[in-house]
Amino acid sequence: MLMRTDPFRELDRLTQQLLNTTGTWSRPSTMPMDAYREGEEYVIALDLPGVAKDAIDIDVERNMLTVKAERRPVPRADDVQMELSERPLGVFSRQLVLADTLDTEHIEADYDAGVLTLRIPIAERAKPRKVSIGGGSAQREIRG
């Protein structure tokens, strides 16, 4: 149901983890995801812990699904001295090509406990269906 659009995306993610870089709007970090079919819908779950709901942007253009999110720094008092900062900040993005068998007009999104869940129904035209056999005449008319 999905096609990866960038074969080097995983290499970029590993490099960002090793170098501890933050994502920017021009070069966002990736977000971990699960994708699976559940009954008559396709489910995509993206981990976005610490991201405010209003900092998530979901766009669909034709069959391209784009999810962008920004984890912003928490405002702190001037007298706070940071001892350790491992939680990544910045921009996170994931772009997926959805199959034609999915109904992109009826995507539902839910955000709970730092997980963004997208539910995409399987299109009616992609569901299995029976084909009836019509009654035909035993002989065909021959025209000459």
PDB file of N, CA and C in Angstrom, residues 37-103:
ATOM      1  N   ARG A  37      -2.418  -2.856   7.605  1.00  0.00           N
ATOM      2  CA  ARG A  37      -3.829  -2.917   7.215  1.00  0.00           C
ATOM      3  C   ARG A  37      -4.607  -3.534   8.365  1.00  0.00           C
ATOM      4  N   GLU A  38      -5.724  -2.899   8.691  1.00  0.00           N
ATOM      5  CA  GLU A  38      -6.597  -3.385   9.760  1.00  0.00           C
ATOM      6  C   GLU A  38      -8.021  -3.409   9.209  1.00  0.00           C
ATOM      7  N   GLY A  39      -8.490  -4.576   8.841  1.00  0.00           N
ATOM      8  CA  GLY A  39      -9.826  -4.691   8.263  1.00  0.00           C
ATOM      9  C   GLY A  39      -9.915  -3.963   6.939  1.00  0.00           C
ATOM     10  N   GLU A  40     -10.840  -3.001   6.875  1.00  0.00           N
ATOM     11  CA  GLU A  40     -11.085  -2.258   5.633  1.00  0.00           C
ATOM     12  C   GLU A  40     -10.392  -0.898   5.609  1.00  0.00           C
ATOM     13  N   GLU A  41      -9.340  -0.740   6.412  1.00  0.00           N
ATOM     14  CA  GLU A  41      -8.602   0.526   6.382  1.00  0.00           C
ATOM     15  C   GLU A  41      -7.114   0.281   6.582  1.00  0.00           C
ATOM     16  N   TYR A  42      -6.352   1.251   6.137  1.00  0.00           N
ATOM     17  CA  TYR A  42      -4.903   1.228   6.270  1.00  0.00           C
ATOM     18  C   TYR A  42      -4.553   2.191   7.396  1.00  0.00           C
ATOM     19  N   VAL A  43      -3.678   1.766   8.305  1.00  0.00           N
ATOM     20  CA  VAL A  43      -3.343   2.562   9.480  1.00  0.00           C
ATOM     21  C   VAL A  43      -1.865   2.928   9.449  1.00  0.00           C
ATOM     22  N   ILE A  44      -1.582   4.203   9.709  1.00  0.00           N
ATOM     23  CA  ILE A  44      -0.207   4.693   9.819  1.00  0.00           C
ATOM     24  C   ILE A  44      -0.086   5.356  11.184  1.00  0.00           C
ATOM     25  N   ALA A  45       0.861   4.888  11.994  1.00  0.00           N
ATOM     26  CA  ALA A  45       1.087   5.450  13.328  1.00  0.00           C
ATOM     27  C   ALA A  45       2.486   6.056  13.360  1.00  0.00           C
ATOM     28  N   LEU A  46       2.560   7.343  13.703  1.00  0.00           N
ATOM     29  CA  LEU A  46       3.827   8.073  13.729  1.00  0.00           C
ATOM     30  C   LEU A  46       4.118   8.550  15.150  1.00  0.00           C
ATOM     31  N   ASP A  47       5.334   8.304  15.627  1.00  0.00           N
ATOM     32  CA  ASP A  47       5.737   8.749  16.959  1.00  0.00           C
ATOM     33  C   ASP A  47       6.162  10.207  16.936  1.00  0.00           C
ATOM     34  N   LEU A  48       5.469  11.029  17.738  1.00  0.00           N
ATOM     35  CA  LEU A  48       5.783  12.449  17.849  1.00  0.00           C
ATOM     36  C   LEU A  48       5.717  12.893  19.310  1.00  0.00           C
ATOM     37  N   PRO A  49       6.461  12.251  20.197  1.00  0.00           N
ATOM     38  CA  PRO A  49       6.363  12.624  21.610  1.00  0.00           C
ATOM     39  C   PRO A  49       6.841  14.053  21.854  1.00  0.00           C
ATOM     40  N   GLY A  50       6.107  14.752  22.687  1.00  0.00           N
ATOM     41  CA  GLY A  50       6.488  16.118  23.035  1.00  0.00           C
ATOM     42  C   GLY A  50       6.118  17.165  22.009  1.00  0.00           C
ATOM     43  N   VAL A  51       5.408  16.772  20.969  1.00  0.00           N
ATOM     44  CA  VAL A  51       5.004  17.721  19.927  1.00  0.00           C
ATOM     45  C   VAL A  51       3.568  18.158  20.213  1.00  0.00           C
ATOM     46  N   ALA A  52       3.343  19.460  20.221  1.00  0.00           N
ATOM     47  CA  ALA A  52       1.995  19.989  20.422  1.00  0.00           C
ATOM     48  C   ALA A  52       1.137  19.688  19.199  1.00  0.00           C
ATOM     49  N   LYS A  53      -0.148  19.458  19.433  1.00  0.00           N
ATOM     50  CA  LYS A  53      -1.079  19.133  18.352  1.00  0.00           C
ATOM     51  C   LYS A  53      -1.089  20.210  17.266  1.00  0.00           C
ATOM     52  N   ASP A  54      -0.990  21.476  17.665  1.00  0.00           N
ATOM     53  CA  ASP A  54      -1.016  22.570  16.680  1.00  0.00           C
ATOM     54  C   ASP A  54       0.296  22.719  15.913  1.00  0.00           C
ATOM     55  N   ALA A  55       1.310  21.920  16.253  1.00  0.00           N
ATOM     56  CA  ALA A  55       2.589  21.963  15.540  1.00  0.00           C
ATOM     57  C   ALA A  55       2.710  20.823  14.528  1.00  0.00           C
ATOM     58  N   ILE A  56       1.587  20.139  14.262  1.00  0.00           N
ATOM     59  CA  ILE A  56       1.568  19.038  13.298  1.00  0.00           C
ATOM     60  C   ILE A  56       0.794  19.487  12.060  1.00  0.00           C
ATOM     61  N   ASP A  57       1.357  19.221  10.891  1.00  0.00           N
ATOM     62  CA  ASP A  57       0.738  19.593   9.617  1.00  0.00           C
ATOM     63  C   ASP A  57       0.643  18.345   8.739  1.00  0.00           C
ATOM     64  N   ILE A  58      -0.567  18.026   8.280  1.00  0.00           N
ATOM     65  CA  ILE A  58      -0.805  16.861   7.432  1.00  0.00           C
ATOM     66  C   ILE A  58      -1.370  17.345   6.111  1.00  0.00           C
ATOM     67  N   ASP A  59      -0.724  16.985   5.013  1.00  0.00           N
ATOM     68  CA  ASP A  59      -1.170  17.369   3.669  1.00  0.00           C
ATOM     69  C   ASP A  59      -1.264  16.134   2.789  1.00  0.00           C
ATOM     70  N   VAL A  60      -2.246  16.127   1.901  1.00  0.00           N
ATOM     71  CA  VAL A  60      -2.367  15.088   0.883  1.00  0.00           C
ATOM     72  C   VAL A  60      -2.539  15.792  -0.451  1.00  0.00           C
ATOM     73  N   GLU A  61      -1.651  15.480  -1.372  1.00  0.00           N
ATOM     74  CA  GLU A  61      -1.765  16.012  -2.730  1.00  0.00           C
ATOM     75  C   GLU A  61      -1.679  14.827  -3.677  1.00  0.00           C
ATOM     76  N   ARG A  62      -2.799  14.560  -4.328  1.00  0.00           N
ATOM     77  CA  ARG A  62      -2.957  13.350  -5.138  1.00  0.00           C
ATOM     78  C   ARG A  62      -2.720  12.150  -4.232  1.00  0.00           C
ATOM     79  N   ASN A  63      -1.667  11.384  -4.460  1.00  0.00           N
ATOM     80  CA  ASN A  63      -1.400  10.221  -3.615  1.00  0.00           C
ATOM     81  C   ASN A  63      -0.180  10.427  -2.715  1.00  0.00           C
ATOM     82  N   MET A  64       0.273  11.657  -2.580  1.00  0.00           N
ATOM     83  CA  MET A  64       1.434  11.953  -1.735  1.00  0.00           C
ATOM     84  C   MET A  64       0.958  12.477  -0.384  1.00  0.00           C
ATOM     85  N   LEU A  65       1.265  11.721   0.677  1.00  0.00           N
ATOM     86  CA  LEU A  65       0.926  12.119   2.041  1.00  0.00           C
ATOM     87  C   LEU A  65       2.174  12.693   2.691  1.00  0.00           C
ATOM     88  N   THR A  66       2.056  13.903   3.235  1.00  0.00           N
ATOM     89  CA  THR A  66       3.178  14.548   3.909  1.00  0.00           C
ATOM     90  C   THR A  66       2.760  14.915   5.320  1.00  0.00           C
ATOM     91  N   VAL A  67       3.561  14.482   6.288  1.00  0.00           N
ATOM     92  CA  VAL A  67       3.339  14.833   7.690  1.00  0.00           C
ATOM     93  C   VAL A  67       4.576  15.585   8.154  1.00  0.00           C
ATOM     94  N   LYS A  68       4.367  16.813   8.657  1.00  0.00           N
ATOM     95  CA  LYS A  68       5.460  17.617   9.217  1.00  0.00           C
ATOM     96  C   LYS A  68       5.078  18.012  10.632  1.00  0.00           C
ATOM     97  N   ALA A  69       6.059  18.013  11.499  1.00  0.00           N
ATOM     98  CA  ALA A  69       5.830  18.400  12.884  1.00  0.00           C
ATOM     99  C   ALA A  69       7.068  19.112  13.397  1.00  0.00           C
ATOM    100  N   GLU A  70       6.842  19.967  14.399  1.00  0.00           N
ATOM    101  CA  GLU A  70       7.965  20.702  14.979  1.00  0.00           C
ATOM    102  C   GLU A  70       7.913  20.589  16.501  1.00  0.00           C
ATOM    103  N   ARG A  71       9.003  20.086  17.063  1.00  0.00           N
ATOM    104  CA  ARG A  71       9.127  20.059  18.522  1.00  0.00           C
ATOM    105  C   ARG A  71       9.916  21.294  18.921  1.00  0.00           C
ATOM    106  N   ARG A  72       9.220  22.189  19.599  1.00  0.00           N
ATOM    107  CA  ARG A  72       9.810  23.476  19.968  1.00  0.00           C
ATOM    108  C   ARG A  72      10.417  23.404  21.363  1.00  0.00           C
ATOM    109  N   PRO A  73      11.413  24.226  21.637  1.00  0.00           N
ATOM    110  CA  PRO A  73      11.997  24.239  22.984  1.00  0.00           C
ATOM    111  C   PRO A  73      10.988  24.715  24.024  1.00  0.00           C
ATOM    112  N   VAL A  74      11.080  24.160  25.204  1.00  0.00           N
ATOM    113  CA  VAL A  74      10.215  24.561  26.307  1.00  0.00           C
ATOM    114  C   VAL A  74      10.782  25.842  26.908  1.00  0.00           C
ATOM    115  N   PRO A  75       9.960  26.876  27.080  1.00  0.00           N
ATOM    116  CA  PRO A  75      10.474  28.111  27.684  1.00  0.00           C
ATOM    117  C   PRO A  75      10.949  27.837  29.123  1.00  0.00           C
ATOM    118  N   ARG A  76      12.111  28.346  29.453  1.00  0.00           N
ATOM    119  CA  ARG A  76      12.681  28.166  30.787  1.00  0.00           C
ATOM    120  C   ARG A  76      13.067  29.521  31.365  1.00  0.00           C
ATOM    121  N   ALA A  77      13.114  29.572  32.661  1.00  0.00           N
ATOM    122  CA  ALA A  77      13.538  30.799  33.337  1.00  0.00           C
ATOM    123  C   ALA A  77      15.006  31.074  33.028  1.00  0.00           C
ATOM    124  N   ASP A  78      15.411  32.318  33.188  1.00  0.00           N
ATOM    125  CA  ASP A  78      16.784  32.717  32.883  1.00  0.00           C
ATOM    126  C   ASP A  78      17.808  32.036  33.773  1.00  0.00           C
ATOM    127  N   ASP A  79      17.407  31.670  34.979  1.00  0.00           N
ATOM    128  CA  ASP A  79      18.379  31.093  35.912  1.00  0.00           C
ATOM    129  C   ASP A  79      18.505  29.568  35.800  1.00  0.00           C
ATOM    130  N   VAL A  80      17.890  28.950  34.782  1.00  0.00           N
ATOM    131  CA  VAL A  80      17.986  27.501  34.598  1.00  0.00           C
ATOM    132  C   VAL A  80      19.300  27.163  33.910  1.00  0.00           C
ATOM    133  N   GLN A  81      20.019  26.206  34.497  1.00  0.00           N
ATOM    134  CA  GLN A  81      21.272  25.742  33.912  1.00  0.00           C
ATOM    135  C   GLN A  81      21.055  24.302  33.450  1.00  0.00           C
ATOM    136  N   MET A  82      21.060  24.084  32.150  1.00  0.00           N
ATOM    137  CA  MET A  82      20.783  22.764  31.590  1.00  0.00           C
ATOM    138  C   MET A  82      21.955  21.834  31.869  1.00  0.00           C
ATOM    139  N   GLU A  83      21.668  20.668  32.427  1.00  0.00           N
ATOM    140  CA  GLU A  83      22.693  19.667  32.735  1.00  0.00           C
ATOM    141  C   GLU A  83      22.805  18.623  31.632  1.00  0.00           C
ATOM    142  N   LEU A  84      21.672  18.269  31.036  1.00  0.00           N
ATOM    143  CA  LEU A  84      21.643  17.248  30.001  1.00  0.00           C
ATOM    144  C   LEU A  84      20.474  17.539  29.067  1.00  0.00           C
ATOM    145  N   SER A  85      20.728  17.469  27.768  1.00  0.00           N
ATOM    146  CA  SER A  85      19.671  17.725  26.798  1.00  0.00           C
ATOM    147  C   SER A  85      19.796  16.710  25.662  1.00  0.00           C
ATOM    148  N   GLU A  86      19.013  15.630  25.739  1.00  0.00           N
ATOM    149  CA  GLU A  86      19.085  14.577  24.728  1.00  0.00           C
ATOM    150  C   GLU A  86      17.846  14.521  23.842  1.00  0.00           C
ATOM    151  N   ARG A  87      16.770  15.151  24.250  1.00  0.00           N
ATOM    152  CA  ARG A  87      15.538  15.106  23.467  1.00  0.00           C
ATOM    153  C   ARG A  87      15.676  16.000  22.242  1.00  0.00           C
ATOM    154  N   PRO A  88      15.515  15.428  21.057  1.00  0.00           N
ATOM    155  CA  PRO A  88      15.717  16.224  19.848  1.00  0.00           C
ATOM    156  C   PRO A  88      14.635  17.286  19.668  1.00  0.00           C
ATOM    157  N   LEU A  89      15.057  18.432  19.205  1.00  0.00           N
ATOM    158  CA  LEU A  89      14.155  19.534  18.867  1.00  0.00           C
ATOM    159  C   LEU A  89      14.234  19.751  17.368  1.00  0.00           C
ATOM    160  N   GLY A  90      13.343  20.530  16.851  1.00  0.00           N
ATOM    161  CA  GLY A  90      13.403  20.877  15.439  1.00  0.00           C
ATOM    162  C   GLY A  90      12.236  20.323  14.663  1.00  0.00           C
ATOM    163  N   VAL A  91      12.447  20.151  13.367  1.00  0.00           N
ATOM    164  CA  VAL A  91      11.394  19.759  12.442  1.00  0.00           C
ATOM    165  C   VAL A  91      11.547  18.286  12.077  1.00  0.00           C
ATOM    166  N   PHE A  92      10.409  17.601  12.056  1.00  0.00           N
ATOM    167  CA  PHE A  92      10.364  16.197  11.681  1.00  0.00           C
ATOM    168  C   PHE A  92       9.394  16.065  10.515  1.00  0.00           C
ATOM    169  N   SER A  93       9.696  15.159   9.584  1.00  0.00           N
ATOM    170  CA  SER A  93       8.843  15.038   8.412  1.00  0.00           C
ATOM    171  C   SER A  93       8.862  13.603   7.905  1.00  0.00           C
ATOM    172  N   ARG A  94       7.749  13.236   7.307  1.00  0.00           N
ATOM    173  CA  ARG A  94       7.651  11.928   6.650  1.00  0.00           C
ATOM    174  C   ARG A  94       6.778  12.115   5.427  1.00  0.00           C
ATOM    175  N   GLN A  95       7.227  11.591   4.294  1.00  0.00           N
ATOM    176  CA  GLN A  95       6.481  11.711   3.053  1.00  0.00           C
ATOM    177  C   GLN A  95       6.276  10.308   2.489  1.00  0.00           C
ATOM    178  N   LEU A  96       5.017   9.973   2.191  1.00  0.00           N
ATOM    179  CA  LEU A  96       4.682   8.636   1.719  1.00  0.00           C
ATOM    180  C   LEU A  96       3.840   8.710   0.457  1.00  0.00           C
ATOM    181  N   VAL A  97       4.105   7.816  -0.465  1.00  0.00           N
ATOM    182  CA  VAL A  97       3.278   7.684  -1.654  1.00  0.00           C
ATOM    183  C   VAL A  97       2.245   6.610  -1.338  1.00  0.00           C
ATOM    184  N   LEU A  98       0.968   6.979  -1.400  1.00  0.00           N
ATOM    185  CA  LEU A  98      -0.116   6.055  -1.104  1.00  0.00           C
ATOM    186  C   LEU A  98      -0.603   5.389  -2.384  1.00  0.00           C
ATOM    187  N   ALA A  99      -0.976   4.142  -2.279  1.00  0.00           N
ATOM    188  CA  ALA A  99      -1.468   3.396  -3.438  1.00  0.00           C
ATOM    189  C   ALA A  99      -2.809   3.960  -3.906  1.00  0.00           C
ATOM    190  N   ASP A 100      -3.138   3.731  -5.167  1.00  0.00           N
ATOM    191  CA  ASP A 100      -4.416   4.175  -5.729  1.00  0.00           C
ATOM    192  C   ASP A 100      -5.591   3.452  -5.089  1.00  0.00           C
ATOM    193  N   THR A 101      -5.324   2.360  -4.397  1.00  0.00           N
ATOM    194  CA  THR A 101      -6.388   1.578  -3.771  1.00  0.00           C
ATOM    195  C   THR A 101      -6.874   2.188  -2.456  1.00  0.00           C
ATOM    196  N   LEU A 102      -6.279   3.301  -2.030  1.00  0.00           N
ATOM    197  CA  LEU A 102      -6.682   3.957  -0.788  1.00  0.00           C
ATOM    198  C   LEU A 102      -7.538   5.181  -1.083  1.00  0.00           C
ATOM    199  N   ASP A 103      -8.522   5.435  -0.234  1.00  0.00           N
ATOM    200  CA  ASP A 103      -9.435   6.565  -0.389  1.00  0.00           C
ATOM    201  C   ASP A 103      -8.865   7.773   0.363  1.00  0.00           C
TER     202      ASP A 103
END
